[in-house]
PDB file of C-alpha atoms and ligand atoms in Angstrom:
ATOM      1  CA  MET A   1      96.463  36.425 -41.563  1.00 60.00           C
ATOM      2  CA  ASN A   2      95.137  37.318 -38.143  1.00 81.00           C
ATOM      3  CA  ARG A   3      97.658  36.806 -35.401  1.00 90.00           C
ATOM      4  CA  ILE A   4      96.486  35.033 -32.296  1.00 95.00           C
ATOM      5  CA  SER A   5      97.943  35.390 -28.831  1.00 97.00           C
ATOM      6  CA  VAL A   6      97.561  32.713 -26.202  1.00 98.00           C
ATOM      7  CA  ALA A   7      98.633  33.824 -22.719  1.00 98.00           C
ATOM      8  CA  ILE A   8      99.475  31.109 -20.212  1.00 98.00           C
ATOM      9  CA  ASP A   9     100.272  32.187 -16.666  1.00 97.00           C
ATOM     10  CA  GLY A  10     100.731  30.301 -13.448  1.00 95.00           C
ATOM     11  CA  PRO A  11     103.119  29.403 -10.631  1.00 93.00           C
ATOM     12  CA  SER A  12     106.403  27.596 -11.135  1.00 88.00           C
ATOM     13  CA  GLY A  13     106.229  23.886 -11.807  1.00 87.00           C
ATOM     14  CA  ALA A  14     102.621  23.856 -13.023  1.00 90.00           C
ATOM     15  CA  GLY A  15     103.859  22.467 -16.341  1.00 90.00           C
ATOM     16  CA  LYS A  16     103.449  25.753 -18.214  1.00 93.00           C
ATOM     17  CA  SER A  17     106.503  25.486 -20.433  1.00 93.00           C
ATOM     18  CA  THR A  18     106.048  21.846 -21.470  1.00 93.00           C
ATOM     19  CA  ILE A  19     102.334  22.297 -22.097  1.00 97.00           C
ATOM     20  CA  ALA A  20     102.701  25.666 -23.830  1.00 97.00           C
ATOM     21  CA  ARG A  21     105.503  24.359 -26.057  1.00 96.00           C
ATOM     22  CA  ALA A  22     103.481  21.314 -27.096  1.00 97.00           C
ATOM     23  CA  ALA A  23     100.350  23.377 -27.751  1.00 97.00           C
ATOM     24  CA  ALA A  24     102.341  25.887 -29.814  1.00 97.00           C
ATOM     25  CA  ARG A  25     103.855  23.110 -31.897  1.00 96.00           C
ATOM     26  CA  THR A  26     100.454  21.550 -32.603  1.00 96.00           C
ATOM     27  CA  LEU A  27      98.985  24.905 -33.613  1.00 96.00           C
ATOM     28  CA  GLY A  28     102.026  26.105 -35.573  1.00 95.00           C
ATOM     29  CA  PHE A  29     102.409  29.089 -33.241  1.00 96.00           C
ATOM     30  CA  LEU A  30     105.643  30.416 -31.765  1.00 96.00           C
ATOM     31  CA  TYR A  31     106.288  29.424 -28.169  1.00 97.00           C
ATOM     32  CA  VAL A  32     107.647  32.304 -26.083  1.00 98.00           C
ATOM     33  CA  ASP A  33     109.039  31.470 -22.643  1.00 97.00           C
ATOM     34  CA  THR A  34     109.205  34.862 -20.922  1.00 98.00           C
ATOM     35  CA  GLY A  35     110.789  33.475 -17.752  1.00 97.00           C
ATOM     36  CA  ALA A  36     113.993  33.046 -19.782  1.00 98.00           C
ATOM     37  CA  LEU A  37     114.206  36.837 -20.140  1.00 98.00           C
ATOM     38  CA  TYR A  38     114.085  37.406 -16.375  1.00 98.00           C
ATOM     39  CA  ARG A  39     116.543  34.563 -15.911  1.00 98.00           C
ATOM     40  CA  ALA A  40     119.002  36.185 -18.350  1.00 98.00           C
ATOM     41  CA  ILE A  41     118.879  39.401 -16.321  1.00 98.00           C
ATOM     42  CA  GLY A  42     119.262  37.350 -13.130  1.00 98.00           C
ATOM     43  CA  LEU A  43     122.360  35.743 -14.606  1.00 98.00           C
ATOM     44  CA  ALA A  44     123.848  39.121 -15.564  1.00 98.00           C
ATOM     45  CA  VAL A  45     123.249  40.422 -12.037  1.00 98.00           C
ATOM     46  CA  CYS A  46     124.716  37.261 -10.492  1.00 98.00           C
ATOM     47  CA  ARG A  47     127.833  37.538 -12.659  1.00 98.00           C
ATOM     48  CA  LYS A  48     128.349  41.063 -11.357  1.00 98.00           C
ATOM     49  CA  GLY A  49     128.546  39.619  -7.864  1.00 98.00           C
ATOM     50  CA  TYR A  50     125.272  41.201  -6.731  1.00 98.00           C
ATOM     51  CA  ASP A  51     122.536  39.227  -4.995  1.00 96.00           C
ATOM     52  CA  GLY A  52     119.654  40.761  -6.954  1.00 96.00           C
ATOM     53  CA  ARG A  53     117.894  42.291  -3.948  1.00 95.00           C
ATOM     54  CA  ASP A  54     119.258  45.813  -4.194  1.00 96.00           C
ATOM     55  CA  ARG A  55     117.350  47.891  -6.728  1.00 97.00           C
ATOM     56  CA  GLU A  56     120.197  50.319  -7.430  1.00 98.00           C
ATOM     57  CA  GLU A  57     122.651  47.496  -8.076  1.00 98.00           C
ATOM     58  CA  VAL A  58     120.255  45.780 -10.453  1.00 98.00           C
ATOM     59  CA  LEU A  59     119.480  49.054 -12.250  1.00 98.00           C
ATOM     60  CA  SER A  60     123.203  49.683 -12.770  1.00 98.00           C
ATOM     61  CA  VAL A  61     123.392  46.443 -14.773  1.00 98.00           C
ATOM     62  CA  LEU A  62     120.516  47.168 -17.176  1.00 98.00           C
ATOM     63  CA  PRO A  63     122.317  49.732 -19.407  1.00 98.00           C
ATOM     64  CA  GLU A  64     125.138  47.238 -19.927  1.00 97.00           C
ATOM     65  CA  ILE A  65     123.012  44.399 -21.208  1.00 97.00           C
ATOM     66  CA  LYS A  66     121.088  43.394 -24.275  1.00 98.00           C
ATOM     67  CA  VAL A  67     118.680  40.479 -23.978  1.00 98.00           C
ATOM     68  CA  GLU A  68     117.411  38.895 -27.179  1.00 97.00           C
ATOM     69  CA  LEU A  69     115.326  35.921 -28.183  1.00 96.00           C
ATOM     70  CA  HIS A  70     116.268  33.867 -31.220  1.00 95.00           C
ATOM     71  CA  TYR A  71     114.620  30.851 -32.727  1.00 95.00           C
ATOM     72  CA  LEU A  72     116.530  27.879 -34.115  1.00 90.00           C
ATOM     73  CA  MET A  73     114.087  25.531 -35.815  1.00 86.00           C
ATOM     74  CA  ASP A  74     111.275  26.816 -33.566  1.00 85.00           C
ATOM     75  CA  ILE A  75     113.359  26.367 -30.422  1.00 92.00           C
ATOM     76  CA  GLN A  76     113.773  29.499 -28.362  1.00 96.00           C
ATOM     77  CA  ARG A  77     117.294  30.574 -27.444  1.00 97.00           C
ATOM     78  CA  VAL A  78     118.004  33.499 -25.150  1.00 98.00           C
ATOM     79  CA  CYS A  79     121.088  35.613 -25.677  1.00 98.00           C
ATOM     80  CA  LEU A  80     122.746  37.935 -23.194  1.00 98.00           C
ATOM     81  CA  ASN A  81     125.013  40.435 -24.947  1.00 98.00           C
ATOM     82  CA  GLY A  82     125.263  38.029 -27.869  1.00 97.00           C
ATOM     83  CA  GLU A  83     126.097  34.968 -25.734  1.00 98.00           C
ATOM     84  CA  ASP A  84     123.647  32.080 -25.850  1.00 98.00           C
ATOM     85  CA  VAL A  85     122.835  31.526 -22.161  1.00 98.00           C
ATOM     86  CA  SER A  86     119.829  29.225 -22.697  1.00 97.00           C
ATOM     87  CA  GLU A  87     121.328  26.414 -20.627  1.00 96.00           C
ATOM     88  CA  LEU A  88     123.192  28.509 -18.051  1.00 97.00           C
ATOM     89  CA  ILE A  89     119.969  30.119 -16.824  1.00 97.00           C
ATOM     90  CA  ARG A  90     118.337  26.806 -15.847  1.00 92.00           C
ATOM     91  CA  THR A  91     119.843  26.413 -12.378  1.00 90.00           C
ATOM     92  CA  PRO A  92     117.978  26.685  -9.054  1.00 87.00           C
ATOM     93  CA  GLN A  93     120.286  29.591  -8.151  1.00 94.00           C
ATOM     94  CA  ILE A  94     119.307  31.570 -11.247  1.00 96.00           C
ATOM     95  CA  SER A  95     115.614  30.764 -10.589  1.00 93.00           C
ATOM     96  CA  GLN A  96     115.936  32.690  -7.330  1.00 94.00           C
ATOM     97  CA  PHE A  97     117.822  35.562  -8.988  1.00 97.00           C
ATOM     98  CA  ALA A  98     115.172  35.770 -11.720  1.00 97.00           C
ATOM     99  CA  SER A  99     112.406  35.949  -9.150  1.00 94.00           C
ATOM    100  CA  ARG A 100     114.212  38.699  -7.200  1.00 96.00           C
ATOM    101  CA  VAL A 101     115.012  40.917 -10.182  1.00 97.00           C
ATOM    102  CA  SER A 102     111.519  40.414 -11.599  1.00 96.00           C
ATOM    103  CA  ALA A 103     110.072  42.321  -8.628  1.00 95.00           C
ATOM    104  CA  ILE A 104     111.828  45.516  -9.765  1.00 97.00           C
ATOM    105  CA  PRO A 105     109.523  47.661 -11.949  1.00 96.00           C
ATOM    106  CA  GLU A 106     112.341  48.891 -14.224  1.00 97.00           C
ATOM    107  CA  VAL A 107     113.322  45.308 -15.009  1.00 98.00           C
ATOM    108  CA  ARG A 108     109.763  44.535 -16.088  1.00 97.00           C
ATOM    109  CA  GLU A 109     109.680  47.740 -18.155  1.00 97.00           C
ATOM    110  CA  PHE A 110     113.015  46.768 -19.752  1.00 98.00           C
ATOM    111  CA  LEU A 111     111.485  43.497 -20.991  1.00 98.00           C
ATOM    112  CA  LEU A 112     108.087  44.817 -22.034  1.00 97.00           C
ATOM    113  CA  ASP A 113     108.769  45.658 -25.700  1.00 97.00           C
ATOM    114  CA  ILE A 114     110.567  42.451 -26.569  1.00 97.00           C
ATOM    115  CA  GLN A 115     107.543  40.464 -25.339  1.00 98.00           C
ATOM    116  CA  ARG A 116     104.921  42.630 -27.049  1.00 98.00           C
ATOM    117  CA  ASP A 117     106.960  42.686 -30.283  1.00 97.00           C
ATOM    118  CA  MET A 118     106.982  38.906 -30.394  1.00 96.00           C
ATOM    119  CA  ALA A 119     103.187  38.826 -30.152  1.00 97.00           C
ATOM    120  CA  ALA A 120     102.793  41.632 -32.703  1.00 97.00           C
ATOM    121  CA  ARG A 121     104.822  39.727 -35.295  1.00 95.00           C
ATOM    122  CA  ASN A 122     103.696  36.139 -34.655  1.00 95.00           C
ATOM    123  CA  SER A 123     100.852  34.012 -33.433  1.00 96.00           C
ATOM    124  CA  VAL A 124     102.203  33.026 -30.038  1.00 97.00           C
ATOM    125  CA  VAL A 125     101.693  30.849 -27.039  1.00 98.00           C
ATOM    126  CA  MET A 126     103.445  32.943 -24.412  1.00 98.00           C
ATOM    127  CA  ASP A 127     103.979  31.763 -20.856  1.00 97.00           C
ATOM    128  CA  GLY A 128     104.890  33.694 -17.738  1.00 97.00           C
ATOM    129  CA  ARG A 129     103.333  35.290 -14.683  1.00 95.00           C
ATOM    130  CA  ASP A 130     101.724  38.479 -16.022  1.00 96.00           C
ATOM    131  CA  ILE A 131     101.060  37.743 -19.682  1.00 98.00           C
ATOM    132  CA  GLY A 132      97.262  37.813 -19.428  1.00 97.00           C
ATOM    133  CA  THR A 133      97.199  40.649 -16.911  1.00 96.00           C
ATOM    134  CA  VAL A 134      99.884  43.075 -18.146  1.00 97.00           C
ATOM    135  CA  ILE A 135     101.858  42.065 -21.240  1.00 98.00           C
ATOM    136  CA  LEU A 136      98.997  40.951 -23.507  1.00 98.00           C
ATOM    137  CA  PRO A 137      95.788  42.098 -21.791  1.00 97.00           C
ATOM    138  CA  TYR A 138      93.962  41.724 -25.122  1.00 96.00           C
ATOM    139  CA  ALA A 139      95.151  38.168 -25.774  1.00 97.00           C
ATOM    140  CA  GLU A 140      92.486  36.116 -27.540  1.00 96.00           C
ATOM    141  CA  VAL A 141      92.979  33.233 -25.126  1.00 97.00           C
ATOM    142  CA  LYS A 142      94.067  33.375 -21.490  1.00 98.00           C
ATOM    143  CA  ILE A 143      94.778  30.347 -19.386  1.00 98.00           C
ATOM    144  CA  PHE A 144      95.861  30.147 -15.766  1.00 97.00           C
ATOM    145  CA  LEU A 145      97.629  26.854 -15.260  1.00 97.00           C
ATOM    146  CA  THR A 146      98.121  25.560 -11.775  1.00 95.00           C
ATOM    147  CA  ALA A 147      98.550  22.400  -9.682  1.00 95.00           C
ATOM    148  CA  SER A 148      98.912  21.609  -6.000  1.00 94.00           C
ATOM    149  CA  ALA A 149     102.236  22.607  -4.434  1.00 93.00           C
ATOM    150  CA  GLU A 150     103.123  18.948  -3.797  1.00 93.00           C
ATOM    151  CA  LYS A 151     102.464  17.908  -7.375  1.00 94.00           C
ATOM    152  CA  ARG A 152     104.443  20.854  -8.706  1.00 94.00           C
ATOM    153  CA  ALA A 153     107.402  20.065  -6.452  1.00 94.00           C
ATOM    154  CA  GLU A 154     107.307  16.377  -7.419  1.00 93.00           C
ATOM    155  CA  ARG A 155     107.397  17.283 -11.103  1.00 90.00           C
ATOM    156  CA  ARG A 156     110.214  19.778 -10.642  1.00 88.00           C
ATOM    157  CA  CYS A 157     112.198  17.145  -8.716  1.00 91.00           C
ATOM    158  CA  ALA A 158     111.733  14.611 -11.498  1.00 90.00           C
ATOM    159  CA  GLU A 159     112.845  17.233 -14.033  1.00 85.00           C
ATOM    160  CA  LEU A 160     116.012  18.044 -12.064  1.00 85.00           C
ATOM    161  CA  ARG A 161     116.849  14.379 -11.563  1.00 89.00           C
ATOM    162  CA  GLU A 162     116.388  13.751 -15.264  1.00 88.00           C
ATOM    163  CA  ARG A 163     119.036  16.385 -15.873  1.00 83.00           C
ATOM    164  CA  GLY A 164     121.310  14.533 -13.461  1.00 88.00           C
ATOM    165  CA  GLU A 165     120.994  17.164 -10.745  1.00 83.00           C
ATOM    166  CA  PRO A 166     120.446  16.164  -7.113  1.00 83.00           C
ATOM    167  CA  ALA A 167     116.948  17.043  -5.924  1.00 86.00           C
ATOM    168  CA  GLU A 168     115.300  16.516  -2.571  1.00 92.00           C
ATOM    169  CA  LEU A 169     111.529  16.914  -2.444  1.00 94.00           C
ATOM    170  CA  SER A 170     111.308  18.934   0.775  1.00 94.00           C
ATOM    171  CA  ALA A 171     114.035  21.360  -0.376  1.00 93.00           C
ATOM    172  CA  VAL A 172     112.415  21.796  -3.798  1.00 92.00           C
ATOM    173  CA  LEU A 173     109.008  22.332  -2.163  1.00 93.00           C
ATOM    174  CA  ALA A 174     110.440  24.978   0.166  1.00 93.00           C
ATOM    175  CA  SER A 175     112.283  26.935  -2.517  1.00 90.00           C
ATOM    176  CA  MET A 176     109.267  26.746  -4.821  1.00 90.00           C
ATOM    177  CA  ALA A 177     106.961  28.050  -2.083  1.00 91.00           C
ATOM    178  CA  GLN A 178     109.350  30.905  -1.395  1.00 90.00           C
ATOM    179  CA  ARG A 179     109.574  31.873  -5.071  1.00 89.00           C
ATOM    180  CA  ASP A 180     105.779  31.652  -5.531  1.00 91.00           C
ATOM    181  CA  ALA A 181     105.206  33.870  -2.501  1.00 90.00           C
ATOM    182  CA  GLN A 182     107.747  36.359  -3.844  1.00 90.00           C
ATOM    183  CA  ASP A 183     106.140  36.348  -7.316  1.00 90.00           C
ATOM    184  CA  ALA A 184     102.573  36.614  -6.001  1.00 91.00           C
ATOM    185  CA  THR A 185     103.121  39.346  -3.417  1.00 92.00           C
ATOM    186  CA  ARG A 186     105.334  41.787  -5.318  1.00 90.00           C
ATOM    187  CA  ALA A 187     103.866  45.219  -5.927  1.00 91.00           C
ATOM    188  CA  VAL A 188     104.219  45.234  -9.724  1.00 91.00           C
ATOM    189  CA  ALA A 189     102.571  42.689 -11.999  1.00 89.00           C
ATOM    190  CA  PRO A 190     102.182  40.020  -9.325  1.00 91.00           C
ATOM    191  CA  LEU A 191     101.349  36.479 -10.308  1.00 92.00           C
ATOM    192  CA  ARG A 192      97.582  36.285 -10.438  1.00 93.00           C
ATOM    193  CA  LYS A 193      94.836  34.918 -12.621  1.00 95.00           C
ATOM    194  CA  ALA A 194      93.393  37.432 -15.079  1.00 96.00           C
ATOM    195  CA  ARG A 195      89.653  37.823 -14.582  1.00 96.00           C
ATOM    196  CA  ASP A 196      88.979  36.447 -18.052  1.00 96.00           C
ATOM    197  CA  ALA A 197      91.481  33.579 -17.859  1.00 97.00           C
ATOM    198  CA  VAL A 198      90.330  29.958 -17.833  1.00 97.00           C
ATOM    199  CA  LEU A 199      91.670  28.039 -14.845  1.00 97.00           C
ATOM    200  CA  VAL A 200      93.262  24.667 -15.576  1.00 97.00           C
ATOM    201  CA  ASP A 201      94.332  22.601 -12.577  1.00 96.00           C
ATOM    202  CA  THR A 202      96.733  19.889 -13.733  1.00 95.00           C
ATOM    203  CA  SER A 203      97.106  18.173 -10.324  1.00 95.00           C
ATOM    204  CA  ASN A 204      95.187  15.115 -11.459  1.00 95.00           C
ATOM    205  CA  LEU A 205      95.885  15.268 -15.164  1.00 95.00           C
ATOM    206  CA  THR A 206      98.629  13.525 -17.099  1.00 94.00           C
ATOM    207  CA  LEU A 207     100.820  15.667 -19.298  1.00 94.00           C
ATOM    208  CA  GLU A 208      98.933  14.538 -22.396  1.00 96.00           C
ATOM    209  CA  GLN A 209      95.569  15.313 -20.753  1.00 97.00           C
ATOM    210  CA  SER A 210      96.826  18.760 -19.767  1.00 97.00           C
ATOM    211  CA  ILE A 211      97.984  19.503 -23.314  1.00 98.00           C
ATOM    212  CA  GLN A 212      94.619  18.367 -24.683  1.00 98.00           C
ATOM    213  CA  ALA A 213      92.754  20.514 -22.141  1.00 97.00           C
ATOM    214  CA  VAL A 214      94.726  23.577 -23.180  1.00 98.00           C
ATOM    215  CA  LEU A 215      94.290  22.845 -26.893  1.00 98.00           C
ATOM    216  CA  ARG A 216      90.530  22.446 -26.370  1.00 97.00           C
ATOM    217  CA  ILE A 217      90.307  25.861 -24.728  1.00 97.00           C
ATOM    218  CA  ILE A 218      92.308  27.480 -27.527  1.00 96.00           C
ATOM    219  CA  ARG A 219      90.265  25.821 -30.280  1.00 94.00           C
ATOM    220  CA  GLN A 220      86.987  26.732 -28.609  1.00 92.00           C
ATOM    221  CA  ALA A 221      88.096  30.349 -28.385  1.00 89.00           C
ATOM    222  CA  GLN A 222      89.096  30.293 -32.046  1.00 83.00           C
ATOM    223  CA  GLN A 223      85.647  29.008 -33.032  1.00 80.00           C
ATOM    224  CA  VAL A 224      83.910  31.733 -31.074  1.00 73.00           C
ATOM    225  CA  ARG A 225      85.901  34.504 -32.767  1.00 69.00           C
TER     226      ARG A 225
HETATM  227  O1   DC B   1     108.931  30.789 -15.573  1.00 92.95           O
HETATM  228  P1   DC B   1     110.287  30.775 -14.861  1.00 92.95           P
HETATM  229  O2   DC B   1     110.351  29.870 -13.684  1.00 92.95           O
HETATM  230  O3   DC B   1     111.410  30.527 -15.832  1.00 92.95           O
HETATM  231  O4   DC B   1     110.462  32.283 -14.314  1.00 92.95           O
HETATM  232  C1   DC B   1     111.551  32.670 -13.528  1.00 92.95           C
HETATM  233  C2   DC B   1     111.136  33.866 -12.674  1.00 92.95           C
HETATM  234  O5   DC B   1     110.943  35.000 -13.526  1.00 92.95           O
HETATM  235  C3   DC B   1     109.862  33.703 -11.877  1.00 92.95           C
HETATM  236  O6   DC B   1     110.116  33.251 -10.566  1.00 92.95           O
HETATM  237  C4   DC B   1     109.239  35.068 -11.866  1.00 92.95           C
HETATM  238  C5   DC B   1     109.831  35.764 -13.072  1.00 92.95           C
HETATM  239  N1   DC B   1     108.869  35.936 -14.159  1.00 92.95           N
HETATM  240  C6   DC B   1     108.035  37.025 -14.106  1.00 92.95           C
HETATM  241  O7   DC B   1     108.056  37.768 -13.121  1.00 92.95           O
HETATM  242  N2   DC B   1     107.175  37.277 -15.121  1.00 92.95           N
HETATM  243  C7   DC B   1     107.128  36.478 -16.189  1.00 92.95           C
HETATM  244  N3   DC B   1     106.287  36.762 -17.182  1.00 92.95           N
HETATM  245  C8   DC B   1     107.952  35.323 -16.257  1.00 92.95           C
HETATM  246  C9   DC B   1     108.818  35.077 -15.221  1.00 92.95           C
END
């Protein structure tokens, strides 16, 4: 069977993970959340007591860690040296660490094979920042998912509140803007739309409409092949 890769990139809070997960489930593809890999490294660096900004400090951590993805009934789990850290990496603090360490070329190199291996072995819907541009430049389908900063911050706030975490819109908007700027201006693999990616703006779409829009693009691409 031919394996198909769907690359979904975009800024934080655009709905990538929810939409990509739903699309993958409908298609019977594996959903790969690559942000979890950077978050796991961010967590390892944080546990060392480093702030993630110093390249040498971050590089000193890499030889000590093994980051793996496992699937339990289609649900991705990320393990750091054998410990399942899937929940621990979902804090605003680790979001910032992930963004900082992801700007270091050696960190990106460290995570390259695990991502490409996943796509070589499975049909995937993979989300991240550089999937269509760097990780899977030959992906059959590329989508750049975005939404206005306000909409993205509102959604992230709702998500945090649902998890019982305090969230204030202006603070979420500010930290999101800072992370986006960091991700889009870094020298290596910055967040940007691949030339051949289809742009989907979810600002005025419901979640269900966004999922359908993405599925339509994937199915159209499959018909063309
Ligand atoms: O998708 P996320 O919010 O879980 O990602 C956390 C950080 O990891 C994000 O701010 C930038 C980085 N990242 C990246 O540089 N490249 C990816 N493919 C995925 C995430």
